[in-house]
Tab-separated table of C-alpha atoms and ligand atoms in Angstrom:
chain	number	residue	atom	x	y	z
L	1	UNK	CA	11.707	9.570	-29.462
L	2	UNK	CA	10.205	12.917	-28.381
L	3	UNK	CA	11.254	15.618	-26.678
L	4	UNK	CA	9.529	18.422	-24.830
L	5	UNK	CA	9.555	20.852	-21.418
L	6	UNK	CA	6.188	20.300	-19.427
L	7	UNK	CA	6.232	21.725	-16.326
L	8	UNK	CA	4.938	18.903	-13.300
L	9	UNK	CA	4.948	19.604	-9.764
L	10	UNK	CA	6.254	23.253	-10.579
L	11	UNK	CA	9.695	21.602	-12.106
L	12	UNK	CA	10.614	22.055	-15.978
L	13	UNK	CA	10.937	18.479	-16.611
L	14	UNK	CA	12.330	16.951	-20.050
L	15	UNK	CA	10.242	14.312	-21.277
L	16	UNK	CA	11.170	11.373	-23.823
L	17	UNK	CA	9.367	8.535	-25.257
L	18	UNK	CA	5.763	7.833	-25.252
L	19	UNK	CA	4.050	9.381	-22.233
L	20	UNK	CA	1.811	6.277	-21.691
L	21	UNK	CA	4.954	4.037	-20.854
L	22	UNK	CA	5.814	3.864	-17.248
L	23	UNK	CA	8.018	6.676	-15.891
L	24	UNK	CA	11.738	6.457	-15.003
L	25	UNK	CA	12.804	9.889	-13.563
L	26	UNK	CA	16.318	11.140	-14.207
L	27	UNK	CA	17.409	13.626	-11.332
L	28	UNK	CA	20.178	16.008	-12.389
L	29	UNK	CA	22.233	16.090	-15.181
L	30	UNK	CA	21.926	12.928	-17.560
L	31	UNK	CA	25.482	13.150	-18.410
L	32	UNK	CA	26.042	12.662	-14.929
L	33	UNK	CA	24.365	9.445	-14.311
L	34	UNK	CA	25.075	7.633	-17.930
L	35	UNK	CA	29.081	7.569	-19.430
L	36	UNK	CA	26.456	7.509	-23.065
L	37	UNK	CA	23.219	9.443	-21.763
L	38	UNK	CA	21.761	10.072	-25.168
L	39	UNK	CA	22.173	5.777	-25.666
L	40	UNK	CA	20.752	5.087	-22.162
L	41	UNK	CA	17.899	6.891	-22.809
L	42	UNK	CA	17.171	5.824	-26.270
L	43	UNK	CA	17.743	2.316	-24.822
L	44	UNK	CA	15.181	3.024	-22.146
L	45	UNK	CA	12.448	4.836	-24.107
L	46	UNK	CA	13.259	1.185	-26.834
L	47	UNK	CA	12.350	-0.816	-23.784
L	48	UNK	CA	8.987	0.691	-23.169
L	49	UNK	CA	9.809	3.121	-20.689
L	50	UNK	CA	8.652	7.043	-20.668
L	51	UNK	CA	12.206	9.193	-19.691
L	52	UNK	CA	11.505	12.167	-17.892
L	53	UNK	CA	14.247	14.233	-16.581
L	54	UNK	CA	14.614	16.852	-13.975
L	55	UNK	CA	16.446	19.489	-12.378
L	56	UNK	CA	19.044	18.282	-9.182
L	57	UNK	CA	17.429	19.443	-6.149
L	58	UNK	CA	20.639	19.618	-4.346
L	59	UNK	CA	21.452	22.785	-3.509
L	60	UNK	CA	18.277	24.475	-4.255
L	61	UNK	CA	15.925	25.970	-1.675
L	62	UNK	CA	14.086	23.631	0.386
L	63	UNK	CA	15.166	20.398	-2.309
L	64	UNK	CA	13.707	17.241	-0.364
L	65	UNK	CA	10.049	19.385	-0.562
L	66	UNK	CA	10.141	19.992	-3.916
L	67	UNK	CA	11.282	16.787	-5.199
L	68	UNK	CA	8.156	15.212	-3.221
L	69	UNK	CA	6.195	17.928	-4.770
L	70	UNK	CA	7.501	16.730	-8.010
L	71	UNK	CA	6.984	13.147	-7.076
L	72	UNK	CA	3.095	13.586	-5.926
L	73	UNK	CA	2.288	15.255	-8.589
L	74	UNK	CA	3.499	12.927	-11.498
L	75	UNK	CA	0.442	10.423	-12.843
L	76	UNK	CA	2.225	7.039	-11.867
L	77	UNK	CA	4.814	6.076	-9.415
L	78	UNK	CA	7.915	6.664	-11.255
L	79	UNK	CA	11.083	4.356	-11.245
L	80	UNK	CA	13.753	6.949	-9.815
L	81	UNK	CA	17.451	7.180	-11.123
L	82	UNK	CA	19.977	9.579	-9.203
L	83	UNK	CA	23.400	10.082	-8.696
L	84	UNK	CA	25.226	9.907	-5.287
L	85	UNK	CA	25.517	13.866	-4.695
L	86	UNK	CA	21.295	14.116	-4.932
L	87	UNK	CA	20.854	11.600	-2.183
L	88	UNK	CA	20.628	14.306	0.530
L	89	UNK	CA	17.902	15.593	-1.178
L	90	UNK	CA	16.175	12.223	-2.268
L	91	UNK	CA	16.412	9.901	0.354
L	92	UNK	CA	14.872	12.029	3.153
L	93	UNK	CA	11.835	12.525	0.278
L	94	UNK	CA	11.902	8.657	0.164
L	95	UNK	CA	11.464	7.883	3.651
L	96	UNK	CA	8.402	6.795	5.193
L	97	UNK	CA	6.097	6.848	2.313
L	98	UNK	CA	8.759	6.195	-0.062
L	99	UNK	CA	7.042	2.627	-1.618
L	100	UNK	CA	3.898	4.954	-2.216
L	101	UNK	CA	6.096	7.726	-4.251
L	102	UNK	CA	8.433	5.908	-6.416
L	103	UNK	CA	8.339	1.981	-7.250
L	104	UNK	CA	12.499	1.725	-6.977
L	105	UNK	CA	15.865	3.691	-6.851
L	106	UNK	CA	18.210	3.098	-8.955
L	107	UNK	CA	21.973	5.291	-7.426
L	108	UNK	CA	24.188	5.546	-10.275
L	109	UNK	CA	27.990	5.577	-8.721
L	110	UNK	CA	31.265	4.876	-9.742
L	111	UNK	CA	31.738	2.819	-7.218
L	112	UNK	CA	29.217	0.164	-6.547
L	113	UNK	CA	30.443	-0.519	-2.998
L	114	UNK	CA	29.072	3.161	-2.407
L	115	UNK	CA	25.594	2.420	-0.203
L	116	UNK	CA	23.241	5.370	0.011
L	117	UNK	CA	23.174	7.261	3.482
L	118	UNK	CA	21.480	6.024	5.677
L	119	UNK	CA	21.685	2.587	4.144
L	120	UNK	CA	19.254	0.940	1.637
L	121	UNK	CA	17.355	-1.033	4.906
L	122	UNK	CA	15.949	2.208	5.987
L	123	UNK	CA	13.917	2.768	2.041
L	124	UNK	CA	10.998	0.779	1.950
L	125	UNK	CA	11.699	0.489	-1.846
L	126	UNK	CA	14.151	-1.539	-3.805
L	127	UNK	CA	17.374	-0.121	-4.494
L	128	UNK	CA	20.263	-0.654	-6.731
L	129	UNK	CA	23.570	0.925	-7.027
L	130	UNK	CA	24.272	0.772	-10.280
L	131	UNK	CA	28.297	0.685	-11.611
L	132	UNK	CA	28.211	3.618	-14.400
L	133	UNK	CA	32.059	3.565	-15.193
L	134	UNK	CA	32.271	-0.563	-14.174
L	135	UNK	CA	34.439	-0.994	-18.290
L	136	UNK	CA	31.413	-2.527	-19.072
L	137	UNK	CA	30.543	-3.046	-23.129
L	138	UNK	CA	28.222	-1.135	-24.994
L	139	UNK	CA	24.655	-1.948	-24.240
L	140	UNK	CA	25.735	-3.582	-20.883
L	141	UNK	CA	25.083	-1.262	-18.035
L	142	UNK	CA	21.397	-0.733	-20.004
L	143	UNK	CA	20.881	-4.164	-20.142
L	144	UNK	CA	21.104	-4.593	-16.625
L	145	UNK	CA	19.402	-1.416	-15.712
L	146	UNK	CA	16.369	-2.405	-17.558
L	147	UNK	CA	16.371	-6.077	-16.033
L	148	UNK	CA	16.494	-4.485	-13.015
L	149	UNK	CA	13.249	-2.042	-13.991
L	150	UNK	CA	11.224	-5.078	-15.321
L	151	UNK	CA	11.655	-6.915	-11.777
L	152	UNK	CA	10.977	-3.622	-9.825
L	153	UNK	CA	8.648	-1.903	-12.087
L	154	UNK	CA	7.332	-4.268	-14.417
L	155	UNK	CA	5.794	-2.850	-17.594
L	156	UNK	CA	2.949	-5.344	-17.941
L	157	UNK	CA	0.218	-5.940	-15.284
L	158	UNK	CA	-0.008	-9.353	-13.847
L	159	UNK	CA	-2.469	-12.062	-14.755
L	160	UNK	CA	-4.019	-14.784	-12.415
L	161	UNK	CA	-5.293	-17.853	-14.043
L	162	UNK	CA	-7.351	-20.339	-12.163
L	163	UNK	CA	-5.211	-22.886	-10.593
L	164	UNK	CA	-2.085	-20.876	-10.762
L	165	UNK	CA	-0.089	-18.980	-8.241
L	166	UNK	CA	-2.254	-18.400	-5.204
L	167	UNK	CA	0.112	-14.910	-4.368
L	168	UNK	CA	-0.703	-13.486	-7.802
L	169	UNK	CA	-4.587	-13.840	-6.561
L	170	UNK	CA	-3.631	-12.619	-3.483
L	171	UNK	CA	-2.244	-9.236	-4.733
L	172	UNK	CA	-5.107	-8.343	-7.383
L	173	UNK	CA	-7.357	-8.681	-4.650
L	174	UNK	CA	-5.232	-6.188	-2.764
L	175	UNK	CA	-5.912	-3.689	-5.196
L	176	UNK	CA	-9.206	-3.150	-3.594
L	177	UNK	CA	-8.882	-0.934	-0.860
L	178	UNK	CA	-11.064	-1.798	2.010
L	179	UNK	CA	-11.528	-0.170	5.841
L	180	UNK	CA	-10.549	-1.944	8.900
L	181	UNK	CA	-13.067	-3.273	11.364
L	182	UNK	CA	-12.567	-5.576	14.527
L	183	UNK	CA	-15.271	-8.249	14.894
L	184	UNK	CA	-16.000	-9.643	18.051
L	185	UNK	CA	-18.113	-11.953	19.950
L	186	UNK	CA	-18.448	-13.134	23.388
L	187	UNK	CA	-17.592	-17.229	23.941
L	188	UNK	CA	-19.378	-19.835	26.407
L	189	UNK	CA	-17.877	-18.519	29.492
L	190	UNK	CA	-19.127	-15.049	28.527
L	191	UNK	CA	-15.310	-14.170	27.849
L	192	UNK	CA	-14.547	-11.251	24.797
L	193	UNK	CA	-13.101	-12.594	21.951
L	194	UNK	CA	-12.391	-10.802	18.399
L	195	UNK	CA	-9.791	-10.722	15.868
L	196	UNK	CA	-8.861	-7.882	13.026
L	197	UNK	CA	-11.350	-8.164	9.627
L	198	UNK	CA	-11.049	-6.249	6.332
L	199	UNK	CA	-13.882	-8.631	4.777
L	200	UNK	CA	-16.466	-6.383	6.388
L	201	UNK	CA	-19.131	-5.360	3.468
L	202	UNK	CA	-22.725	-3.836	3.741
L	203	UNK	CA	-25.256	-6.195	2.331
L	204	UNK	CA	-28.946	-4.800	2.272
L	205	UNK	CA	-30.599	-1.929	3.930
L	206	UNK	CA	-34.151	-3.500	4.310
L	207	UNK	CA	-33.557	-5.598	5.958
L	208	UNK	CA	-30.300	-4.405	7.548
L	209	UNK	CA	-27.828	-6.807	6.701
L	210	UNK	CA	-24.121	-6.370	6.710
L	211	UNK	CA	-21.511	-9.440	6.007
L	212	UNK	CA	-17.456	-10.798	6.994
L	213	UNK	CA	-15.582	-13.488	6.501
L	214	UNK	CA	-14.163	-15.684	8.632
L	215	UNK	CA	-10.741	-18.009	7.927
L	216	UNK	CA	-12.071	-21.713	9.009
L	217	UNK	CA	-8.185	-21.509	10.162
L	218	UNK	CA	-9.151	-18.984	12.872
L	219	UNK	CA	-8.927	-20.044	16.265
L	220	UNK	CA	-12.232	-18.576	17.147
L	221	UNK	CA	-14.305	-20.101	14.555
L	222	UNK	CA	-16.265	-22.729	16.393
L	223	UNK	CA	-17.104	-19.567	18.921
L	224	UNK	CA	-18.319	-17.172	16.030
L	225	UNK	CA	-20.347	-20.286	14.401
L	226	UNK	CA	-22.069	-20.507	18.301
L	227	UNK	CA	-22.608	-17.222	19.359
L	228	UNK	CA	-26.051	-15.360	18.743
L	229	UNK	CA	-24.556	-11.672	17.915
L	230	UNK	CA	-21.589	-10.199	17.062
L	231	UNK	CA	-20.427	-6.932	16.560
L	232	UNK	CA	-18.468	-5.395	13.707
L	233	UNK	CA	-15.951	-2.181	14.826
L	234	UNK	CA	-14.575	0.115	11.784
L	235	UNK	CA	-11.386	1.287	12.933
L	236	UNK	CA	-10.432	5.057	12.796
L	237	UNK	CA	-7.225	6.483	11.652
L	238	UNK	CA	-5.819	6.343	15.290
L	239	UNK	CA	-6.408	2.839	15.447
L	240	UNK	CA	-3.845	0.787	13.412
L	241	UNK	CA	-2.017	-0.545	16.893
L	242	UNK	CA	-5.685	-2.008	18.053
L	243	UNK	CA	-5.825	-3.436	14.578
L	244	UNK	CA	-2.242	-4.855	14.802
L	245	UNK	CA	-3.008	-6.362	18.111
L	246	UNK	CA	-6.319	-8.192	17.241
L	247	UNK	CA	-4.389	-9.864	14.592
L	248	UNK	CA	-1.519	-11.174	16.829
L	249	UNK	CA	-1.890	-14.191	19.370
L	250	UNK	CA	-2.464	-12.590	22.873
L	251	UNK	CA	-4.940	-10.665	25.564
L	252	UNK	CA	-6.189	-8.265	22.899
L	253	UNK	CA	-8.639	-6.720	24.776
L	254	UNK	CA	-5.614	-5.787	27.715
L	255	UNK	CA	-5.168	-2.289	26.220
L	256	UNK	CA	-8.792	-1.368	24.488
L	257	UNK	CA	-11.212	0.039	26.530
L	258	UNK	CA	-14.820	-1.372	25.271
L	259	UNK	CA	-18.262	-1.635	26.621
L	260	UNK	CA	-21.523	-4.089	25.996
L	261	UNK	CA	-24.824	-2.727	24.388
L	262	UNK	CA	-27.701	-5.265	24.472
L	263	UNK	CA	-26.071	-8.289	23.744
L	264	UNK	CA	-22.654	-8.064	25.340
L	265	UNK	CA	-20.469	-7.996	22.104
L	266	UNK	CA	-17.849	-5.951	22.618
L	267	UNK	CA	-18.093	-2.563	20.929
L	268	UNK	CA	-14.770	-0.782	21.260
L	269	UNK	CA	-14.665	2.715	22.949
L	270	UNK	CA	-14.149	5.073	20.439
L	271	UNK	CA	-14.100	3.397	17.339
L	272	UNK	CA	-15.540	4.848	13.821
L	273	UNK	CA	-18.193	3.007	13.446
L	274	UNK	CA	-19.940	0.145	15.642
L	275	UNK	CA	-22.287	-1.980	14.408
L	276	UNK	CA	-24.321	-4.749	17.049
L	277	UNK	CA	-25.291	-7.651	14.969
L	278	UNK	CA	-27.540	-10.679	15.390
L	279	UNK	CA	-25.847	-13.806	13.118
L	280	UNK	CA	-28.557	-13.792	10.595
L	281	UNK	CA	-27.209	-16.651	7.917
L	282	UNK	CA	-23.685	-18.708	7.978
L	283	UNK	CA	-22.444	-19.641	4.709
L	284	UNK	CA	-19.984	-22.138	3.925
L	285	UNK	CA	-17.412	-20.722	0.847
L	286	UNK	CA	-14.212	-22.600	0.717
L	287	UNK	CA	-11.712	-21.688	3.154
L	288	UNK	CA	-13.598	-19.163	5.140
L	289	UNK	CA	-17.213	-18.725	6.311
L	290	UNK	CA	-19.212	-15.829	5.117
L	291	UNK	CA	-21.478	-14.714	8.660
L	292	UNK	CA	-23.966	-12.618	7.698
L	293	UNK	CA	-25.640	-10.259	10.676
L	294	UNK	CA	-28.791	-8.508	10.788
L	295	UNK	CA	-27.896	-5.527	12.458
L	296	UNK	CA	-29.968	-4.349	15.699
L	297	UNK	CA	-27.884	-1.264	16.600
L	298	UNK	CA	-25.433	1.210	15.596
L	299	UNK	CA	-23.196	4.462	16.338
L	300	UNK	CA	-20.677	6.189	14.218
L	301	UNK	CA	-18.267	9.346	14.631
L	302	UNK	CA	-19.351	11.438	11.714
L	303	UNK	CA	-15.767	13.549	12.278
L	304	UNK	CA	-12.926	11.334	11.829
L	305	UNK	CA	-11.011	9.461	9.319
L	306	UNK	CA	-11.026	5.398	8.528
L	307	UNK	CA	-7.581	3.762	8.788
L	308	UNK	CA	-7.632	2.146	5.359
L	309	UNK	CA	-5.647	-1.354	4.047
L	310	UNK	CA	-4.410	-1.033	0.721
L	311	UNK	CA	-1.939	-3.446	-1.408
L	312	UNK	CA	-1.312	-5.058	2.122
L	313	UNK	CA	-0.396	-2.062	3.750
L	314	UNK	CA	-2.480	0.491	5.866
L	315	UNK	CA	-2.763	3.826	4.651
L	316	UNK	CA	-4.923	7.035	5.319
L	317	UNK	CA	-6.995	8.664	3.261
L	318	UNK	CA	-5.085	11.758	0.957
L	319	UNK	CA	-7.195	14.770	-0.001
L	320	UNK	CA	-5.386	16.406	-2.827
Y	401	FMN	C1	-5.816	-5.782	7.875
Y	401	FMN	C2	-6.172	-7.218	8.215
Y	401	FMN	C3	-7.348	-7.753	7.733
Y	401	FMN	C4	-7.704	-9.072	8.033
Y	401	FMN	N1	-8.904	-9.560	7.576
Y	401	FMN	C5	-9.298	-10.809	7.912
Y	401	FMN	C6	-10.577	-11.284	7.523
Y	401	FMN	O1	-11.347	-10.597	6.886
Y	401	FMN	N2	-10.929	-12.543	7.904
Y	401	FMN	C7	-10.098	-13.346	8.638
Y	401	FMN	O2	-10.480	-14.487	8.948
Y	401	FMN	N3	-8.861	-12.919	9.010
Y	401	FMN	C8	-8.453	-11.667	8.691
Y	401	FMN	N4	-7.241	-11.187	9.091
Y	401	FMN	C9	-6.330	-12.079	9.828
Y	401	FMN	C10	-6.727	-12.230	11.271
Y	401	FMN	O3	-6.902	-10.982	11.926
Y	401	FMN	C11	-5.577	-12.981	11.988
Y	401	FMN	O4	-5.297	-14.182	11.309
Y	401	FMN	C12	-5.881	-13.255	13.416
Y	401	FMN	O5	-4.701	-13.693	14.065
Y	401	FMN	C13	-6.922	-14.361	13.567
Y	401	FMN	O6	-7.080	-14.568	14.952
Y	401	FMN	P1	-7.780	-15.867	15.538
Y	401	FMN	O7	-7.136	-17.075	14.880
Y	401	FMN	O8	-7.483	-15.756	17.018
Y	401	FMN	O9	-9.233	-15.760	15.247
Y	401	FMN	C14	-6.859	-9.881	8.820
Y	401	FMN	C15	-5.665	-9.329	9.307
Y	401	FMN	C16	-5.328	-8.012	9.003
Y	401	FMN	C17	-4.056	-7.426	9.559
């Protein structure tokens, strides 16, 4: 076990075990959160986790800021570990972007009925009031604290074999973080049709070819696989409800204002970037269809930012 004061985030922040291990943050006094701190931690840092420990924020000037500060500027989402008197300070820092700052909070109590204001619900990150003076046995309250870590925060990364769990696939491929676009089309009766796409890549410049994929589940599919054209819109920033709409059942072209170029594809008013497409190649690849367009025309907004889809989640771009 080491010990030593780096400074992260402008904090002096106590640091034990091996600095590659992911991080569980101790907020306040560890006497305060552990009836044994020095075991707990030695019984954290044996389980593979890095310790760091920093000052309360309650009661100092401006806490909830600095704690974020604190929070941003450590190099992995830490698991966080508090007692019930820092919540003022830590759950407003938690909400709304919470699941991007910390992986899980662990509220160390003496009471395990106690639920942190305003309620667990409103942190989009697992929590877990853990009993400190419950009469458990030595080695107890650790053993749970770490089980819960290894569900919330697992240690090892997660492997996807062929022919095993589908979700596992699902959420590697998540880690690549893609724009938004809308792709639309116009059916038979010359009636706008479109649904929300992340599967949106370039392809070649000469000729200009750009690619998405299409679910053979979709609805639309038989009208994509007819239609001539189709145009591909990259959401901006401002966007997410348009995106959220074209992926639900209903008129999604009620609230969008959009307009036709030269081959009546709907290219939405004010998007990021439009691209006008003639269906150039449709390839079969198990459950979706890859539709490759040549494109004919284009416009972008050279000022504003992409809404992004990340981990299953939109986000927005973060300059540091
Ligand atoms: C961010 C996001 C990205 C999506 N990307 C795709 C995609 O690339 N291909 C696809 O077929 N469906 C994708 N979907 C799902 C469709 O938008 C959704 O299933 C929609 O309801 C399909 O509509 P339809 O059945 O009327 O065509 C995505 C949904 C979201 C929210």
């Amino acid at each position: 076990m080491t010990q030593s004061p780096p400074r992260i985030g402008g904090q002096d922040v106590e640091s034990w075990g091996d600095p590659d291990d992911p991080i569980v943050l101790l907020i306040g006094r560890p006497a305060a959160l552990f009836g044994d701190w020095r075991r707990s931690v030695r019984a954290l840092t044996e389980a593979g986790r890095h310790v760091l420990i920093a000052p309360a924020f309650d009661g100092a000037d401006d806490p909830t800021g600095r704690l974020r500060r604190l929070l941003t500027d450590l190099p992995s989402r830490p698991a966080l570990i508090c007692a019930g008197d820092s919540l003022p300070a830590v759950i407003p820092a938690l909400q709304v972007t919470g699941a991007a700052l910390a992986s899980c909070l662990v509220i160390s109590a003496s009471d395990a009925a106690v639920q942190p204001p305003p309620g667990p619900a409103a942190l989009d990150l697992p929590v877990w009031v853990m009993a400190r003076d419950d009469g458990a046995g030595p080695g107890e309250v650790e053993d749970a604290l770490i089980g819960f870590l290894e569900r919330h925060a697992p240690r090892e990364a997660l492997h996807y074999h062929a022919g095993s769990d589908p979700r596992t696939l699902r959420d590697a491929l998540g880690c690549f973080a893609t724009g938004v676009t809308v792709v639309t089309t116009l059916d038979e009766a010359g009636q706008p049709i479109g649904l929300t796409a992340n599967s949106f890549s370039s392809v070649s410049l000469d000729p200009p070819l750009i690619l998405f994929c299409l679910a053979r589940s979709s609805a639309n599919v038989e009208r994509f696989r007819q239609a001539a054209h189709f145009a591909i819109n990259v959401l901006h920033i401002g966007q997410q409800p348009t995106s959220g709409a074209f992926a639900r059942p209903g008129d999604r072209f009620q609230d969008v204002a959009w307009e036709a170029w030269d081959t009546g594809a709907p290219i939405l008013s004010g998007a990021l970037a439009s691209f006008e497409c003639a269906t150039d190649q449709i390839v079969e690849a198990g459950d979706h269809l890859v539709f490759i367009g040549r494109v004919t025309r284009a416009r972008f907004e050279p000022r504003r930012d992409p809404l992004l889809y990340f981990r299953g989640k939109y986000r927005r771009l973060h300059f540091s």
